[in-house]
Amino acid sequence: MTNHDGAAAVRPLTLAWVSRHLEAGERVVGTEVLHGGITAEMRRLTIRTRDGGTRALVLRSIVDPFYAGHAEDSMGREPGALTLLEGTDVPAPRLIAVDPIAANCEYPSLLMTHLPGRTVLDDEGVETRVFLLARQLVAIHALRPTERPREYVTLTTAATVVVPQGADAAAWAAAIDVIRRPAPSYEGRFLHRDFQPGNVLFDVPPPKSGGTARITGVVDWAATSWGPADLDVAHCSTNLALLHGPAWGLRFAEAYEEAGGVLATAPDERLYWQVRDGLACSEEVHLVSRPWREAGRTELTRRAVEERLDAYVTGLMDLLG
C-alpha cells in the first residue's frame, strides 16, 4: 500500500474491515489524510478495481476517547440520514458500512463514497458561496422524511457561556439573558445540524474561465436532527462570521430567505436562535478555529476568532435585540 502521508496508514483491523466491504477483486492501494475534521480522523482511500482502474472511498474513525464514547449515538444516526438522502437532490455520500461500537475496528468507523470537490475557506468568492450555501440549506430543509430524526439538542446554558477577554460586557450580558428564556415554538424541519463551510464541498473553476462555482457535496450528517430552520441558519451564520467576518454572519439569514427559506417571523425569536448558536461557539472557539488554521488560514488565531465572535454577538444584539 502506498501512503501519501506517513500518518495516513489505516490500522490493521480497520483495513481488514474495509477490505471485507469492497467488491470482489478490489483492494486498498493508497491512503491520504483529509484535514478539517474536529471530532474524527478522515482518510481518502484509493481502491484498485478489478479492471485495473481506481475509485475512492472515505473512512472516518473516531479516535478521541471523549467522542468515541458518543460514537454509538452519532454513527448510529448517520447511516439513516445517508440512506434517506439517496435519491434526493441533496449531494451526500453513499453509505458503504459502519462499525459504531468498534466491534471489528480499532475505533468506531464509518466507510462511505467519496464526493468530488473540496472545501473552500478563502475569503475570495465568499459572496457567491454564501448564496449557494443558503440555497443548499433551503433544499435540505425541504426534505420530509417518513421517519423523523431525533429532536434537536442544545447543551449551552447561561452558566456555560465563555465571554471572550475584552468583549462588550453589556452586550454579552444581554445576549446571555436571551437564552435564559424558554425556546420559542417552531415548525419542525429536517436539520443537518452542522451545516457550515467546512462540511460543504465546492467545484470552483479557475479565474477567468467563465465558469461558476457550484456545490458538489454536503458531508458529516452525524448530528442530523428535527428542529427549527433558524437553528441551522444560525450555526452557518456563526461560522461565516468567524471565518469571513461578522458582516457575512449577519448576511446569511437574508440570503437564506432570498433563496426561499422561511425563518421565525418575530425578531425576538430570530434573535434567540442566532444568539444561542453564537454563545455555544464561545465554549469551543479553539476547536472551531483549529482546522481553519490547518487549512491555511493561519491568521485566524484563537484571539482573532474570539474578537470576531464578540463583534458578531454585539452586531446581533444591535440588529435584533
mmCIF file of C-alpha atoms in Angstrom:
data_model
loop_
_atom_site.group_PDB
_atom_site.id
_atom_site.type_symbol
_atom_site.label_atom_id
_atom_site.label_comp_id
_atom_site.label_asym_id
_atom_site.label_seq_id
_atom_site.Cartn_x
_atom_site.Cartn_y
_atom_site.Cartn_z
ATOM 1 C CA MET A 1 0.000 0.000 0.000
ATOM 2 C CA THR A 2 1.271 3.468 -0.880
ATOM 3 C CA ASN A 3 0.724 6.157 1.747
ATOM 4 C CA HIS A 4 0.661 9.747 0.546
ATOM 5 C CA ASP A 5 1.229 10.817 4.142
ATOM 6 C CA GLY A 6 3.134 8.952 6.818
ATOM 7 C CA ALA A 7 0.247 9.420 9.248
ATOM 8 C CA ALA A 8 -2.273 8.085 6.751
ATOM 9 C CA ALA A 9 -1.860 4.341 7.321
ATOM 10 C CA VAL A 10 -5.109 2.537 8.103
ATOM 11 C CA ARG A 11 -4.873 0.382 11.224
ATOM 12 C CA PRO A 12 -4.799 -3.389 10.642
ATOM 13 C CA LEU A 13 -8.231 -4.353 11.994
ATOM 14 C CA THR A 14 -9.853 -1.405 10.255
ATOM 15 C CA LEU A 15 -8.108 -2.228 6.974
ATOM 16 C CA ALA A 16 -9.399 -5.790 7.169
ATOM 17 C CA TRP A 17 -12.909 -4.494 7.856
ATOM 18 C CA VAL A 18 -12.738 -2.100 4.911
ATOM 19 C CA SER A 19 -11.479 -4.875 2.649
ATOM 20 C CA ARG A 20 -14.478 -7.059 3.529
ATOM 21 C CA HIS A 21 -16.783 -4.349 2.187
ATOM 22 C CA LEU A 22 -15.055 -3.924 -1.182
ATOM 23 C CA GLU A 23 -16.167 -5.518 -4.419
ATOM 24 C CA ALA A 24 -14.611 -8.828 -5.418
ATOM 25 C CA GLY A 25 -11.076 -8.327 -6.716
ATOM 26 C CA GLU A 26 -10.683 -4.839 -5.215
ATOM 27 C CA ARG A 27 -8.059 -3.758 -2.704
ATOM 28 C CA VAL A 28 -6.865 -0.627 -0.920
ATOM 29 C CA VAL A 29 -3.702 0.689 -2.583
ATOM 30 C CA GLY A 30 -3.347 4.167 -1.093
ATOM 31 C CA THR A 31 -4.470 6.368 1.763
ATOM 32 C CA GLU A 32 -4.397 10.100 2.297
ATOM 33 C CA VAL A 33 -5.267 12.149 5.364
ATOM 34 C CA LEU A 34 -8.126 14.586 4.836
ATOM 35 C CA HIS A 35 -7.772 17.649 7.022
ATOM 36 C CA GLY A 36 -10.570 19.697 8.538
ATOM 37 C CA GLY A 37 -12.313 17.253 10.862
ATOM 38 C CA ILE A 38 -12.725 18.194 14.520
ATOM 39 C CA THR A 39 -14.068 15.017 16.114
ATOM 40 C CA ALA A 40 -12.644 12.295 13.855
ATOM 41 C CA GLU A 41 -9.747 11.195 11.664
ATOM 42 C CA MET A 42 -10.679 11.338 7.987
ATOM 43 C CA ARG A 43 -8.907 9.399 5.225
ATOM 44 C CA ARG A 44 -9.354 9.145 1.499
ATOM 45 C CA LEU A 45 -8.793 5.542 0.394
ATOM 46 C CA THR A 46 -7.699 4.744 -3.135
ATOM 47 C CA ILE A 47 -9.219 1.455 -4.264
ATOM 48 C CA ARG A 48 -7.752 -0.561 -7.133
ATOM 49 C CA THR A 49 -10.688 -2.046 -9.043
ATOM 50 C CA ARG A 50 -10.821 -5.421 -10.720
ATOM 51 C CA ASP A 51 -10.380 -3.891 -14.195
ATOM 52 C CA GLY A 52 -7.210 -2.028 -13.155
ATOM 53 C CA GLY A 53 -8.825 1.350 -12.598
ATOM 54 C CA THR A 54 -9.254 3.172 -9.308
ATOM 55 C CA ARG A 55 -12.035 4.654 -7.241
ATOM 56 C CA ALA A 56 -12.075 6.474 -3.908
ATOM 57 C CA LEU A 57 -13.821 5.939 -0.589
ATOM 58 C CA VAL A 58 -13.717 7.937 2.634
ATOM 59 C CA LEU A 59 -13.052 6.430 6.054
ATOM 60 C CA ARG A 60 -13.990 8.267 9.227
ATOM 61 C CA SER A 61 -12.571 6.942 12.519
ATOM 62 C CA ILE A 62 -13.324 8.459 15.903
ATOM 63 C CA VAL A 63 -10.157 8.083 17.945
ATOM 64 C CA ASP A 64 -10.574 10.718 20.650
ATOM 65 C CA PRO A 65 -11.819 8.928 23.800
ATOM 66 C CA PHE A 66 -14.453 11.588 24.552
ATOM 67 C CA TYR A 67 -16.041 11.489 21.098
ATOM 68 C CA ALA A 68 -15.563 7.722 20.803
ATOM 69 C CA GLY A 69 -17.726 7.397 23.910
ATOM 70 C CA HIS A 70 -20.588 9.015 21.987
ATOM 71 C CA ALA A 71 -19.914 7.290 18.667
ATOM 72 C CA GLU A 72 -22.665 4.698 19.016
ATOM 73 C CA ASP A 73 -25.186 7.542 19.031
ATOM 74 C CA SER A 74 -23.697 9.743 16.297
ATOM 75 C CA MET A 75 -22.588 6.965 13.959
ATOM 76 C CA GLY A 76 -25.805 5.155 14.695
ATOM 77 C CA ARG A 77 -27.781 8.082 13.284
ATOM 78 C CA GLU A 78 -25.673 8.978 10.272
ATOM 79 C CA PRO A 79 -26.418 5.796 8.260
ATOM 80 C CA GLY A 80 -30.137 6.563 8.478
ATOM 81 C CA ALA A 81 -29.537 10.083 7.229
ATOM 82 C CA LEU A 82 -27.353 8.937 4.330
ATOM 83 C CA THR A 83 -29.924 6.310 3.368
ATOM 84 C CA LEU A 84 -32.669 8.925 3.456
ATOM 85 C CA LEU A 85 -30.661 11.264 1.232
ATOM 86 C CA GLU A 86 -30.202 8.663 -1.520
ATOM 87 C CA GLY A 87 -32.409 9.601 -4.436
ATOM 88 C CA THR A 88 -32.826 13.224 -3.336
ATOM 89 C CA ASP A 89 -31.310 16.316 -4.904
ATOM 90 C CA VAL A 90 -29.045 16.813 -1.881
ATOM 91 C CA PRO A 91 -25.497 15.709 -2.841
ATOM 92 C CA ALA A 92 -24.429 13.458 0.027
ATOM 93 C CA PRO A 93 -22.105 10.443 0.328
ATOM 94 C CA ARG A 94 -23.499 6.944 -0.017
ATOM 95 C CA LEU A 95 -23.059 4.653 2.984
ATOM 96 C CA ILE A 96 -20.849 1.591 2.485
ATOM 97 C CA ALA A 97 -20.507 0.262 6.051
ATOM 98 C CA VAL A 98 -20.458 1.398 9.666
ATOM 99 C CA ASP A 99 -18.977 -0.015 12.892
ATOM 100 C CA PRO A 100 -20.255 2.380 15.590
ATOM 101 C CA ILE A 101 -19.044 0.352 18.568
ATOM 102 C CA ALA A 102 -15.670 -0.719 17.158
ATOM 103 C CA ALA A 103 -16.713 -4.364 17.107
ATOM 104 C CA ASN A 104 -14.404 -5.014 14.154
ATOM 105 C CA CYS A 105 -12.153 -1.941 14.025
ATOM 106 C CA GLU A 106 -9.671 -0.338 16.388
ATOM 107 C CA TYR A 107 -12.024 2.658 16.687
ATOM 108 C CA PRO A 108 -15.637 3.434 15.746
ATOM 109 C CA SER A 109 -15.560 3.818 11.960
ATOM 110 C CA LEU A 110 -17.740 4.684 9.001
ATOM 111 C CA LEU A 111 -16.992 3.958 5.347
ATOM 112 C CA MET A 112 -18.678 5.947 2.569
ATOM 113 C CA THR A 113 -18.295 7.024 -1.010
ATOM 114 C CA HIS A 114 -16.006 9.907 -1.912
ATOM 115 C CA LEU A 115 -17.590 13.037 -3.371
ATOM 116 C CA PRO A 116 -15.895 15.360 -5.866
ATOM 117 C CA GLY A 117 -14.956 18.902 -4.934
ATOM 118 C CA ARG A 118 -13.220 20.495 -1.979
ATOM 119 C CA THR A 119 -13.914 22.709 0.972
ATOM 120 C CA VAL A 120 -13.246 26.380 0.229
ATOM 121 C CA LEU A 121 -12.371 28.579 3.193
ATOM 122 C CA ASP A 122 -10.765 31.579 1.480
ATOM 123 C CA ASP A 123 -12.377 34.998 1.571
ATOM 124 C CA GLU A 124 -12.211 35.314 -2.213
ATOM 125 C CA GLY A 125 -15.559 34.434 -3.767
ATOM 126 C CA VAL A 126 -17.408 34.312 -0.448
ATOM 127 C CA GLU A 127 -20.338 36.378 -1.762
ATOM 128 C CA THR A 128 -21.144 33.744 -4.392
ATOM 129 C CA ARG A 129 -20.655 30.860 -1.974
ATOM 130 C CA VAL A 130 -22.914 32.405 0.681
ATOM 131 C CA PHE A 131 -25.833 32.336 -1.743
ATOM 132 C CA LEU A 132 -25.014 28.764 -2.793
ATOM 133 C CA LEU A 133 -24.869 27.708 0.854
ATOM 134 C CA ALA A 134 -28.227 29.346 1.522
ATOM 135 C CA ARG A 135 -29.866 27.683 -1.467
ATOM 136 C CA GLN A 136 -28.454 24.284 -0.478
ATOM 137 C CA LEU A 137 -29.712 24.646 3.089
ATOM 138 C CA VAL A 138 -33.207 25.519 1.826
ATOM 139 C CA ALA A 139 -33.149 22.252 -0.156
ATOM 140 C CA ILE A 140 -32.131 20.280 2.934
ATOM 141 C CA HIS A 141 -34.908 21.822 4.994
ATOM 142 C CA ALA A 142 -37.429 20.952 2.281
ATOM 143 C CA LEU A 143 -36.886 17.215 2.842
ATOM 144 C CA ARG A 144 -39.796 15.433 4.524
ATOM 145 C CA PRO A 145 -38.533 12.092 5.877
ATOM 146 C CA THR A 146 -41.074 9.373 6.605
ATOM 147 C CA GLU A 147 -39.306 8.836 9.920
ATOM 148 C CA ARG A 148 -38.151 11.947 11.720
ATOM 149 C CA PRO A 149 -34.682 12.069 13.280
ATOM 150 C CA ARG A 150 -34.421 12.840 16.977
ATOM 151 C CA GLU A 151 -35.339 16.293 18.289
ATOM 152 C CA TYR A 152 -32.501 18.821 18.274
ATOM 153 C CA VAL A 153 -30.287 19.114 21.356
ATOM 154 C CA THR A 154 -28.615 22.248 22.711
ATOM 155 C CA LEU A 155 -26.157 21.968 25.578
ATOM 156 C CA THR A 156 -25.202 25.608 26.137
ATOM 157 C CA THR A 157 -26.692 27.336 29.162
ATOM 158 C CA ALA A 158 -26.266 30.791 30.633
ATOM 159 C CA ALA A 159 -23.758 29.262 33.047
ATOM 160 C CA THR A 160 -21.560 27.611 30.408
ATOM 161 C CA VAL A 161 -21.021 30.606 28.113
ATOM 162 C CA VAL A 162 -17.381 31.748 27.947
ATOM 163 C CA VAL A 163 -17.236 35.518 27.485
ATOM 164 C CA PRO A 164 -14.143 36.403 25.400
ATOM 165 C CA GLN A 165 -11.482 38.547 27.004
ATOM 166 C CA GLY A 166 -12.149 42.216 26.293
ATOM 167 C CA ALA A 167 -15.653 41.552 24.965
ATOM 168 C CA ASP A 168 -18.504 44.053 25.181
ATOM 169 C CA ALA A 169 -19.687 43.051 28.648
ATOM 170 C CA ALA A 170 -23.095 44.728 28.363
ATOM 171 C CA ALA A 171 -23.871 43.123 25.001
ATOM 172 C CA TRP A 172 -22.834 39.670 26.217
ATOM 173 C CA ALA A 173 -24.842 40.012 29.432
ATOM 174 C CA ALA A 174 -27.900 40.904 27.368
ATOM 175 C CA ALA A 175 -27.242 38.004 24.997
ATOM 176 C CA ILE A 176 -26.932 35.561 27.876
ATOM 177 C CA ASP A 177 -30.256 36.836 29.223
ATOM 178 C CA VAL A 178 -31.818 35.985 25.858
ATOM 179 C CA ILE A 179 -31.047 32.268 26.210
ATOM 180 C CA ARG A 180 -32.407 32.191 29.747
ATOM 181 C CA ARG A 181 -35.847 32.427 28.139
ATOM 182 C CA PRO A 182 -37.787 29.342 27.048
ATOM 183 C CA ALA A 183 -37.156 28.331 23.446
ATOM 184 C CA PRO A 184 -39.718 29.795 21.024
ATOM 185 C CA SER A 185 -42.248 27.497 19.390
ATOM 186 C CA TYR A 186 -41.346 26.468 15.849
ATOM 187 C CA GLU A 187 -42.346 24.465 12.800
ATOM 188 C CA GLY A 188 -40.012 21.493 12.631
ATOM 189 C CA ARG A 189 -37.655 20.857 9.736
ATOM 190 C CA PHE A 190 -35.079 18.234 8.797
ATOM 191 C CA LEU A 191 -31.791 19.717 10.041
ATOM 192 C CA HIS A 192 -28.204 18.947 9.122
ATOM 193 C CA ARG A 193 -27.227 20.472 12.489
ATOM 194 C CA ASP A 194 -23.611 21.192 11.498
ATOM 195 C CA PHE A 195 -24.122 22.922 8.178
ATOM 196 C CA GLN A 196 -21.163 25.250 7.632
ATOM 197 C CA PRO A 197 -18.401 25.832 5.058
ATOM 198 C CA GLY A 198 -16.194 23.067 6.459
ATOM 199 C CA ASN A 199 -18.868 20.464 5.667
ATOM 200 C CA VAL A 200 -19.669 21.615 2.131
ATOM 201 C CA LEU A 201 -17.677 20.708 -0.993
ATOM 202 C CA PHE A 202 -17.394 23.051 -3.958
ATOM 203 C CA ASP A 203 -16.259 22.908 -7.540
ATOM 204 C CA VAL A 204 -14.688 26.313 -8.144
ATOM 205 C CA PRO A 205 -13.494 26.907 -11.722
ATOM 206 C CA PRO A 206 -10.238 28.786 -12.354
ATOM 207 C CA PRO A 207 -10.443 32.581 -12.531
ATOM 208 C CA LYS A 208 -11.322 33.981 -15.974
ATOM 209 C CA SER A 209 -12.568 30.569 -17.098
ATOM 210 C CA GLY A 210 -16.115 31.835 -17.364
ATOM 211 C CA GLY A 211 -17.408 29.021 -15.169
ATOM 212 C CA THR A 212 -19.400 29.417 -11.969
ATOM 213 C CA ALA A 213 -18.898 27.807 -8.596
ATOM 214 C CA ARG A 214 -21.252 25.025 -7.568
ATOM 215 C CA ILE A 215 -21.776 22.765 -4.579
ATOM 216 C CA THR A 216 -20.773 19.147 -5.203
ATOM 217 C CA GLY A 217 -21.402 17.642 -1.774
ATOM 218 C CA VAL A 218 -22.577 18.055 1.802
ATOM 219 C CA VAL A 219 -20.866 15.815 4.355
ATOM 220 C CA ASP A 220 -20.932 14.932 8.065
ATOM 221 C CA TRP A 221 -24.558 14.024 8.765
ATOM 222 C CA ALA A 222 -23.858 12.607 12.224
ATOM 223 C CA ALA A 223 -25.886 15.261 14.078
ATOM 224 C CA THR A 224 -28.984 15.161 11.884
ATOM 225 C CA SER A 225 -31.957 16.396 13.913
ATOM 226 C CA TRP A 226 -35.507 17.712 13.791
ATOM 227 C CA GLY A 227 -35.993 21.322 14.795
ATOM 228 C CA PRO A 228 -36.315 24.937 13.641
ATOM 229 C CA ALA A 229 -34.749 26.040 10.371
ATOM 230 C CA ASP A 230 -33.419 29.011 12.339
ATOM 231 C CA LEU A 231 -31.044 26.709 14.211
ATOM 232 C CA ASP A 232 -29.220 25.515 11.071
ATOM 233 C CA VAL A 233 -29.175 29.057 9.705
ATOM 234 C CA ALA A 234 -27.769 30.369 12.993
ATOM 235 C CA HIS A 235 -24.998 27.765 13.012
ATOM 236 C CA CYS A 236 -23.871 28.573 9.484
ATOM 237 C CA SER A 237 -24.145 32.296 10.283
ATOM 238 C CA THR A 238 -21.806 31.968 13.257
ATOM 239 C CA ASN A 239 -19.240 30.024 11.235
ATOM 240 C CA LEU A 240 -19.356 32.550 8.406
ATOM 241 C CA ALA A 241 -18.905 35.385 10.900
ATOM 242 C CA LEU A 242 -15.789 33.780 12.369
ATOM 243 C CA LEU A 243 -14.342 32.612 9.073
ATOM 244 C CA HIS A 244 -15.060 35.612 6.845
ATOM 245 C CA GLY A 245 -16.072 38.420 9.193
ATOM 246 C CA PRO A 246 -19.181 39.377 11.230
ATOM 247 C CA ALA A 247 -20.906 41.043 8.267
ATOM 248 C CA TRP A 248 -21.160 37.693 6.459
ATOM 249 C CA GLY A 249 -22.717 36.077 9.512
ATOM 250 C CA LEU A 250 -25.350 38.785 9.618
ATOM 251 C CA ARG A 251 -25.887 38.450 5.845
ATOM 252 C CA PHE A 252 -26.570 34.710 5.762
ATOM 253 C CA ALA A 253 -30.099 34.801 7.194
ATOM 254 C CA GLU A 254 -31.049 37.303 4.483
ATOM 255 C CA ALA A 255 -29.529 35.047 1.811
ATOM 256 C CA TYR A 256 -31.486 32.084 3.173
ATOM 257 C CA GLU A 257 -34.759 33.968 2.841
ATOM 258 C CA GLU A 258 -33.803 35.234 -0.615
ATOM 259 C CA ALA A 259 -33.311 31.582 -1.606
ATOM 260 C CA GLY A 260 -36.856 30.773 -0.476
ATOM 261 C CA GLY A 261 -36.266 29.710 3.117
ATOM 262 C CA VAL A 262 -38.655 30.621 5.921
ATOM 263 C CA LEU A 263 -37.432 31.782 9.336
ATOM 264 C CA ALA A 264 -39.176 32.864 12.520
ATOM 265 C CA THR A 265 -41.261 35.980 11.947
ATOM 266 C CA ALA A 266 -40.748 37.755 15.262
ATOM 267 C CA PRO A 267 -37.362 39.494 15.720
ATOM 268 C CA ASP A 268 -37.053 38.245 19.319
ATOM 269 C CA GLU A 269 -37.480 34.640 18.140
ATOM 270 C CA ARG A 270 -34.830 35.051 15.439
ATOM 271 C CA LEU A 271 -32.532 36.615 17.982
ATOM 272 C CA TYR A 272 -32.962 33.655 20.346
ATOM 273 C CA TRP A 273 -31.689 31.112 17.816
ATOM 274 C CA GLN A 274 -28.933 33.306 16.391
ATOM 275 C CA VAL A 275 -27.600 34.257 19.813
ATOM 276 C CA ARG A 276 -27.870 30.711 21.136
ATOM 277 C CA ASP A 277 -25.523 29.412 18.467
ATOM 278 C CA GLY A 278 -23.098 32.302 18.832
ATOM 279 C CA LEU A 279 -22.881 31.727 22.576
ATOM 280 C CA ALA A 280 -22.484 27.982 22.067
ATOM 281 C CA CYS A 281 -19.466 28.686 19.871
ATOM 282 C CA SER A 282 -17.868 30.648 22.719
ATOM 283 C CA GLU A 283 -17.255 27.346 24.502
ATOM 284 C CA GLU A 284 -15.276 25.772 21.664
ATOM 285 C CA VAL A 285 -13.537 28.566 19.747
ATOM 286 C CA HIS A 286 -10.252 26.646 19.901
ATOM 287 C CA LEU A 287 -11.860 23.590 18.291
ATOM 288 C CA VAL A 288 -13.669 25.553 15.603
ATOM 289 C CA SER A 289 -10.655 27.588 14.512
ATOM 290 C CA ARG A 290 -8.011 24.838 14.541
ATOM 291 C CA PRO A 291 -8.995 23.152 11.242
ATOM 292 C CA TRP A 292 -9.148 26.548 9.540
ATOM 293 C CA ARG A 293 -5.556 27.247 10.511
ATOM 294 C CA GLU A 294 -4.545 23.764 9.389
ATOM 295 C CA ALA A 295 -6.149 24.542 6.025
ATOM 296 C CA GLY A 296 -4.012 27.657 5.615
ATOM 297 C CA ARG A 297 -5.976 30.405 7.346
ATOM 298 C CA THR A 298 -3.146 30.947 9.828
ATOM 299 C CA GLU A 299 -4.303 34.483 10.606
ATOM 300 C CA LEU A 300 -7.376 33.052 12.316
ATOM 301 C CA THR A 301 -5.740 32.630 15.704
ATOM 302 C CA ARG A 302 -7.898 31.875 18.691
ATOM 303 C CA ARG A 303 -7.685 35.528 19.716
ATOM 304 C CA ALA A 304 -8.673 36.766 16.246
ATOM 305 C CA VAL A 305 -11.667 34.429 16.162
ATOM 306 C CA GLU A 306 -12.738 35.498 19.665
ATOM 307 C CA GLU A 307 -12.683 39.125 18.530
ATOM 308 C CA ARG A 308 -14.853 38.265 15.539
ATOM 309 C CA LEU A 309 -17.255 36.363 17.769
ATOM 310 C CA ASP A 310 -17.542 39.376 20.070
ATOM 311 C CA ALA A 311 -18.240 41.663 17.110
ATOM 312 C CA TYR A 312 -20.827 39.216 15.750
ATOM 313 C CA VAL A 313 -22.714 38.795 19.031
ATOM 314 C CA THR A 314 -22.646 42.554 19.546
ATOM 315 C CA GLY A 315 -23.933 43.034 15.998
ATOM 316 C CA LEU A 316 -26.805 40.626 16.617
ATOM 317 C CA MET A 317 -27.840 42.487 19.751
ATOM 318 C CA ASP A 318 -27.705 45.816 17.891
ATOM 319 C CA LEU A 319 -29.669 44.449 14.930
ATOM 320 C CA LEU A 320 -32.305 42.298 16.599
ATOM 321 C CA GLY A 321 -32.046 42.964 20.330
#
